[in-house]
Coordinates of C-alpha atoms and ligand atoms in Angstrom, one line a residue:
M3 CA 0.0 0.0 0.0
L4 CA 3.0 2.3 -0.4
R5 CA 2.5 5.5 -2.3
R6 CA 4.2 9.0 -2.4
T7 CA 3.0 11.2 0.2
K8 CA 2.5 14.8 -1.1
Y9 CA 4.1 17.3 1.4
L10 CA 2.2 20.7 1.4
K11 CA 3.9 23.3 3.6
M12 CA 1.5 26.1 4.5
D13 CA 1.2 29.2 6.7
P14 CA -1.1 28.4 9.6
Q15 CA -2.9 31.8 9.3
V16 CA -3.1 32.3 5.6
P17 CA -3.7 29.0 3.9
E18 CA -2.5 29.1 0.2
I19 CA -5.5 28.4 -1.9
H20 CA -3.8 26.5 -4.7
K21 CA -2.5 23.9 -2.1
I22 CA -5.8 23.8 -0.4
R23 CA -7.5 23.1 -3.7
L24 CA -4.9 20.3 -4.4
A25 CA -5.6 18.6 -1.1
A26 CA -9.3 19.1 -1.6
R27 CA -9.2 17.3 -4.8
I28 CA -7.4 14.4 -3.3
I29 CA -10.3 14.2 -0.7
Q30 CA -13.0 14.4 -3.4
R31 CA -11.3 11.6 -5.3
G32 CA -11.4 9.3 -2.3
G33 CA -8.0 9.9 -0.9
V34 CA -6.7 10.5 2.7
V35 CA -5.1 13.8 3.8
A36 CA -3.4 14.7 7.1
F37 CA -4.2 18.3 8.2
P38 CA -3.6 20.6 11.2
T39 CA -6.3 21.5 13.6
E40 CA -6.0 23.6 16.7
T41 CA -5.8 20.4 18.9
V42 CA -3.7 17.9 17.0
Y43 CA -3.2 16.8 13.3
G44 CA -6.1 14.7 11.9
L45 CA -6.1 12.2 9.0
G46 CA -9.2 13.1 6.9
A47 CA -11.3 11.5 4.3
N48 CA -14.7 12.3 2.7
V49 CA -17.1 11.1 5.6
F50 CA -19.7 9.8 3.0
N51 CA -17.1 7.7 1.0
E52 CA -16.9 4.4 2.8
R53 CA -13.8 3.2 0.7
A54 CA -12.0 6.4 1.5
V55 CA -12.7 6.0 5.2
R56 CA -11.5 2.5 5.2
K57 CA -8.1 3.8 4.0
I58 CA -7.9 5.8 7.2
F59 CA -8.2 2.5 9.3
R60 CA -5.7 0.8 7.2
A61 CA -3.1 3.6 7.2
K62 CA -3.2 3.9 11.0
G63 CA -3.8 0.3 11.9
R64 CA -6.7 1.4 13.8
P65 CA -9.1 -1.1 15.4
P66 CA -12.4 -1.1 13.6
D67 CA -14.4 -0.8 16.8
K68 CA -13.2 2.8 17.4
P69 CA -15.4 5.5 16.0
L70 CA -14.0 8.6 14.1
I71 CA -14.9 12.2 14.7
V72 CA -16.6 14.1 11.8
H73 CA -15.1 17.6 11.2
I74 CA -17.4 20.3 9.7
A75 CA -16.8 23.9 8.8
R76 CA -20.4 25.4 8.7
F77 CA -23.2 24.9 11.2
R78 CA -25.6 23.7 8.5
E79 CA -23.4 20.7 7.6
I80 CA -24.6 19.1 10.8
R81 CA -28.0 18.5 9.3
N82 CA -26.9 15.5 7.2
L83 CA -24.9 14.0 10.0
V84 CA -27.5 13.7 12.9
S85 CA -31.0 12.5 13.2
Y86 CA -32.0 14.9 16.0
L87 CA -30.3 17.9 17.5
P88 CA -30.8 18.2 21.2
P89 CA -31.2 21.8 22.5
K90 CA -28.2 21.3 24.7
A91 CA -26.1 20.6 21.5
T92 CA -27.1 24.0 20.0
L93 CA -26.2 25.8 23.2
L94 CA -22.7 24.1 23.1
M95 CA -22.2 24.8 19.5
K96 CA -23.0 28.4 20.0
R97 CA -20.7 28.8 22.9
F98 CA -17.7 26.6 21.8
W99 CA -17.7 26.2 18.1
P100 CA -15.5 26.5 16.2
G101 CA -13.2 25.0 18.9
P102 CA -11.9 22.0 20.6
L103 CA -15.1 20.4 21.6
T104 CA -16.6 17.1 20.1
L105 CA -20.3 16.5 20.5
V106 CA -21.6 12.8 20.5
L107 CA -25.0 13.0 18.9
P108 CA -27.7 10.6 17.4
R109 CA -26.4 9.8 13.9
S110 CA -28.2 10.0 10.7
H111 CA -28.5 7.1 8.3
L112 CA -26.3 9.0 5.8
V113 CA -23.3 8.4 8.0
P114 CA -21.6 5.1 7.0
D115 CA -21.3 2.4 9.7
I116 CA -17.5 2.3 9.2
V117 CA -17.4 6.0 10.7
T118 CA -19.4 5.3 13.8
A119 CA -18.0 1.8 14.3
G120 CA -21.6 0.6 13.9
Q121 CA -22.8 2.7 16.9
D122 CA -26.0 4.7 16.6
T123 CA -24.2 7.9 17.6
V124 CA -21.7 10.1 15.7
G125 CA -19.1 12.5 17.2
I126 CA -18.9 15.8 15.5
R127 CA -16.7 18.9 15.9
M128 CA -15.9 22.2 14.1
P129 CA -12.2 23.0 14.2
S130 CA -11.2 26.5 14.4
H131 CA -7.8 26.2 12.7
P132 CA -7.9 28.3 9.5
V133 CA -6.2 25.4 7.5
A134 CA -8.8 22.8 8.6
Q135 CA -11.6 25.3 7.9
A136 CA -10.3 26.1 4.4
L137 CA -9.8 22.4 3.5
I138 CA -13.3 21.3 4.7
K139 CA -15.0 24.3 2.9
V140 CA -13.1 23.7 -0.5
A141 CA -13.5 19.9 -0.4
Q142 CA -17.4 20.6 0.2
V143 CA -17.7 17.6 2.4
P144 CA -17.3 16.9 6.2
L145 CA -14.1 15.1 7.0
A146 CA -14.1 11.9 9.0
A147 CA -10.8 12.3 10.9
P148 CA -8.9 10.6 13.8
S149 CA -5.6 11.8 15.0
A150 CA -3.0 11.3 12.3
N151 CA -0.8 8.8 14.1
I152 CA -0.1 5.2 13.9
S153 CA -2.5 3.5 16.3
G154 CA -0.7 3.1 19.7
R155 CA 1.5 6.3 19.2
P156 CA 1.0 9.8 20.6
S157 CA -1.3 12.1 18.7
P158 CA 0.9 14.2 16.2
T159 CA 1.3 17.9 17.1
T160 CA 3.5 18.8 14.0
G161 CA 3.5 17.8 10.4
K162 CA 6.8 16.1 10.9
H163 CA 5.3 13.8 13.5
V164 CA 2.7 12.8 10.9
L165 CA 5.3 12.0 8.3
K166 CA 7.2 10.0 10.8
D167 CA 4.2 7.7 11.4
L168 CA 2.5 7.8 8.0
A169 CA 4.9 8.8 5.2
G170 CA 4.1 6.4 2.3
R171 CA 0.7 5.3 3.8
I172 CA -1.3 8.4 3.0
D173 CA -1.8 10.7 0.0
A174 CA -0.8 14.0 1.4
V175 CA 0.0 15.9 4.5
I176 CA -0.5 19.7 5.1
D177 CA 2.2 21.0 7.3
A178 CA 1.3 24.3 9.1
G179 CA 3.7 23.9 12.0
P180 CA 2.7 23.2 15.6
A181 CA -0.8 22.5 16.5
P182 CA -1.6 25.4 19.1
L183 CA -3.3 23.4 21.8
G184 CA -1.4 20.0 21.5
L185 CA -4.2 17.9 23.3
E186 CA -7.1 16.2 21.6
S187 CA -10.6 17.8 21.9
T188 CA -12.9 17.5 24.8
V189 CA -15.5 14.8 24.0
I190 CA -19.0 15.1 25.5
D191 CA -21.9 12.6 24.9
L192 CA -25.3 14.3 24.7
T193 CA -27.2 11.1 24.0
S194 CA -27.1 10.0 27.6
P195 CA -29.7 11.3 30.2
V196 CA -27.0 13.4 31.8
P197 CA -24.4 14.9 29.5
T198 CA -21.3 12.8 30.0
V199 CA -17.6 13.9 29.3
L200 CA -15.9 11.0 27.6
R201 CA -12.4 12.7 27.3
L202 CA -11.0 15.8 28.8
G203 CA -9.5 18.6 26.7
A204 CA -9.0 22.3 26.6
I205 CA -12.7 22.9 27.3
S206 CA -13.1 21.9 31.1
P207 CA -16.1 20.2 32.6
E208 CA -16.7 23.4 34.7
E209 CA -17.0 25.5 31.5
L210 CA -19.5 22.9 30.1
E211 CA -21.5 23.1 33.3
M212 CA -21.8 26.8 33.1
V213 CA -23.9 26.0 29.8
L214 CA -25.4 22.8 30.6
G215 CA -25.8 22.4 34.3
K216 CA -24.6 19.1 35.8
V217 CA -22.3 17.0 33.6
E218 CA -21.0 13.5 34.4
L219 CA -17.6 12.1 33.7
A220 CA -16.8 8.7 32.2
L221 CA -13.3 8.8 31.1
G222 CA -11.6 6.5 28.5
A223 CA -12.7 3.3 30.2
R224 CA -12.5 0.7 27.5
E225 CA -9.9 2.4 25.2
R226 CA -6.7 1.1 24.0
R227 CA -4.6 4.1 23.8
Y228 CA -1.0 5.3 23.4
L229 CA 1.5 4.4 26.2
P230 CA 5.0 5.7 26.2
R231 CA 7.7 3.1 25.9
G232 CA 9.2 4.2 29.1
Q233 CA 7.4 3.7 32.5
V234 CA 5.8 6.9 33.6
Y235 CA 5.8 8.0 37.2
V236 CA 3.8 11.0 38.2
V237 CA 5.0 12.8 41.3
T238 CA 2.4 14.9 43.0
G239 CA 2.2 17.3 45.9
P240 CA 3.4 20.7 46.7
V241 CA 5.5 22.1 43.9
S242 CA 8.2 22.9 46.4
K243 CA 8.7 19.3 47.3
I244 CA 8.3 17.6 43.9
P245 CA 11.9 18.1 42.5
E246 CA 13.5 16.7 45.7
K247 CA 11.4 13.6 45.4
I248 CA 12.2 13.3 41.7
K249 CA 15.8 13.6 42.3
E250 CA 15.6 10.8 44.9
L251 CA 13.8 8.6 42.3
I252 CA 16.5 9.5 39.6
G253 CA 19.1 8.2 42.1
Q254 CA 17.2 5.0 42.7
F255 CA 16.5 4.3 39.0
R256 CA 20.0 5.2 37.8
A257 CA 21.4 2.7 40.5
Q258 CA 19.3 0.1 38.6
G259 CA 21.1 1.1 35.4
K260 CA 17.9 2.6 34.0
R261 CA 17.7 5.4 31.4
V262 CA 15.7 8.1 33.1
A263 CA 14.0 11.2 31.7
V264 CA 12.3 14.0 33.7
L265 CA 9.3 16.2 32.6
A266 CA 9.9 19.4 34.4
T267 CA 8.5 22.9 34.2
Q268 CA 10.0 26.3 33.7
E269 CA 9.5 27.0 37.4
T270 CA 11.2 23.9 38.8
V271 CA 14.2 23.5 36.3
P272 CA 16.6 25.4 38.4
L273 CA 16.0 23.0 41.3
Y274 CA 17.5 20.1 39.3
L275 CA 20.8 21.9 38.8
E276 CA 22.3 20.0 41.8
G277 CA 22.1 16.4 42.8
P278 CA 21.5 13.2 40.7
Q279 CA 21.0 14.0 37.0
P280 CA 18.6 12.4 34.6
H281 CA 19.8 11.2 31.1
H282 CA 17.3 13.5 29.5
M283 CA 15.2 16.5 30.7
E284 CA 12.2 18.1 29.0
I285 CA 11.0 21.6 30.1
L286 CA 7.4 21.5 29.2
G287 CA 6.3 25.0 29.9
S288 CA 5.2 27.2 32.6
R289 CA 2.9 26.3 35.5
E290 CA 1.5 29.8 35.2
E291 CA 0.5 29.0 31.6
P292 CA -0.7 25.4 31.6
R293 CA -1.6 25.7 28.0
S294 CA 2.1 25.9 27.2
I295 CA 2.5 22.6 29.0
A296 CA -0.3 21.0 27.0
A297 CA 1.3 22.2 23.8
Q298 CA 4.6 20.4 24.5
L299 CA 3.5 17.3 26.2
F300 CA 3.1 14.8 23.3
Q301 CA 6.2 16.2 21.5
A302 CA 8.2 15.6 24.7
L303 CA 7.0 12.0 25.0
R304 CA 7.9 11.2 21.4
R305 CA 11.4 12.6 22.1
C306 CA 11.6 10.3 25.2
D307 CA 10.4 7.3 23.1
S308 CA 13.0 7.9 20.5
L309 CA 15.8 8.4 23.1
Q310 CA 14.6 5.1 24.4
M311 CA 14.0 6.3 28.0
E312 CA 13.1 3.5 30.2
V313 CA 11.6 5.6 33.1
I314 CA 9.8 8.9 32.7
L315 CA 9.4 11.0 35.9
A316 CA 6.7 13.6 35.4
E317 CA 5.9 16.4 37.6
G318 CA 2.3 16.7 38.6
I319 CA 0.6 20.0 37.9
E320 CA -2.5 21.7 39.3
S321 CA -5.5 19.7 38.1
R322 CA -7.6 22.6 37.0
G323 CA -8.9 23.7 33.6
I324 CA -6.6 22.3 30.9
G325 CA -4.3 21.3 33.7
R326 CA -6.9 18.6 34.5
A327 CA -6.8 17.3 30.9
I328 CA -3.0 17.2 31.1
M329 CA -3.1 15.3 34.4
S330 CA -5.7 12.9 33.1
R331 CA -3.3 11.8 30.3
L332 CA -0.3 11.6 32.6
L333 CA -2.1 9.5 35.2
N334 CA -3.5 7.4 32.4
F335 CA 0.1 6.7 31.4
A336 CA 1.2 6.1 34.9
G337 CA -1.5 3.7 36.0
S338 CA -0.7 3.1 39.7
R339 CA 2.7 4.6 39.5
V340 CA 1.7 7.8 41.3
I341 CA 4.0 9.0 44.0
E342 CA 3.3 11.7 46.6
A343 CA 6.2 14.0 47.3
Ligands
TXA18 O1 -8.9 16.9 18.8 C1 -9.4 15.9 18.3 O2 -10.5 15.4 18.7 C2 -8.6 15.2 17.2 C3 -8.7 16.1 15.9 C4 -8.0 15.6 14.8 O3 -10.0 16.6 15.7 N1 -9.2 13.9 16.8 C5 -9.0 12.9 17.6 O4 -9.6 11.7 17.0 O5 -8.4 12.8 18.6 P1 -9.4 10.2 17.6 O6 -10.0 9.4 16.7 O7 -7.9 10.0 17.8 O8 -10.1 10.2 19.0 C6 -11.6 10.2 18.9 C7 -12.2 10.0 20.2 C8 -12.1 8.6 20.6 O9 -11.8 8.5 22.0 C9 -13.4 8.0 20.2 O10 -13.7 6.8 21.1 C10 -14.3 9.2 20.6 O11 -13.7 10.3 20.1 N2 -15.5 9.1 19.8 C11 -15.7 9.4 18.4 N3 -16.9 9.1 18.0 C12 -17.6 8.6 19.1 C13 -18.9 8.3 19.5 N4 -19.8 8.2 18.4 N5 -19.2 7.8 20.7 C14 -18.3 7.9 21.6 N6 -17.1 8.3 21.5 C15 -16.7 8.6 20.2
MG19 MG1 -6.2 9.3 18.4

């Protein structure tokens, strides 16, 4: 299934129309194109073309029971995708679209089974990234698009990451530099009696509750997702104590001959200058600006993977707003390896 992957470099703010047209033509002819969104890069195909959507699953090695998100650029495109639009959906669309929020809604019969993994619901979102918007508008069809990584790898936040995973397996990639948010969208199910958040992202449950009233959380229960190659440990507790604890762990793991990485923050970096040193350190961003941490996280984990780090010691951060979405992913990687400083 090897083919030449077209590489289309693009300004994130001012998409070049001739390149967008080229990519849109590939979509219209049943091809698959990776494109930037404000969250992570997606791998898109015409949602109504079953054969094209099948190519997405093949290129990613994605299990067929995992549904795809459908991306639209105009509100009216939702009509062909859902059988019913709950009033709560309209409220959320008005408040958060375009943006990093996916709504799970009752599907219409026009959406092929392969997109929804046979379920009677469909996940839909309207990305705000100018390139994603331009591509969907010019292609004139909604795009079914999962994250543009090989299944089991972290979501790609740059065009280079996409190529690393999928070069030769997809028709084209539009590279517009780093994805601004770096974490996948918040997913909320509006088909359950109480709206239920299925995945945390840049839009927090509290922000959703301001529009909806009470929401429930049911996070990633049965999902097979990315795990870094190294064992992740999350060290929680007061910021002032975390680096000391991590240095103690660096000492222990180095004594066992392990290759150790640390995920630190701008505020704590100076505290690692003395004492046991890791083999690799990532400075994710600032605790004052948790968005900067989100934007770096997957890139940092990809580097730890390629440097074959065996232990990844991550500093816990405040679990609020997007910080909570970051922590939910870190804790997911760590499983029971959570240590209190
Ligand atoms: O930010 C994002 O959401 C990115 C960009 C490309 O839009 N997309 C993304 O897609 O992360 P993917 O396929 O990697 O993750 C989609 C998530 C999965 O957890 C999937 O189970 C859930 O959305 N999902 C999609 N459709 C669903 C449905 N009908 N019911 C429940 N969950 C659904
Ligand atoms: Mg994914």
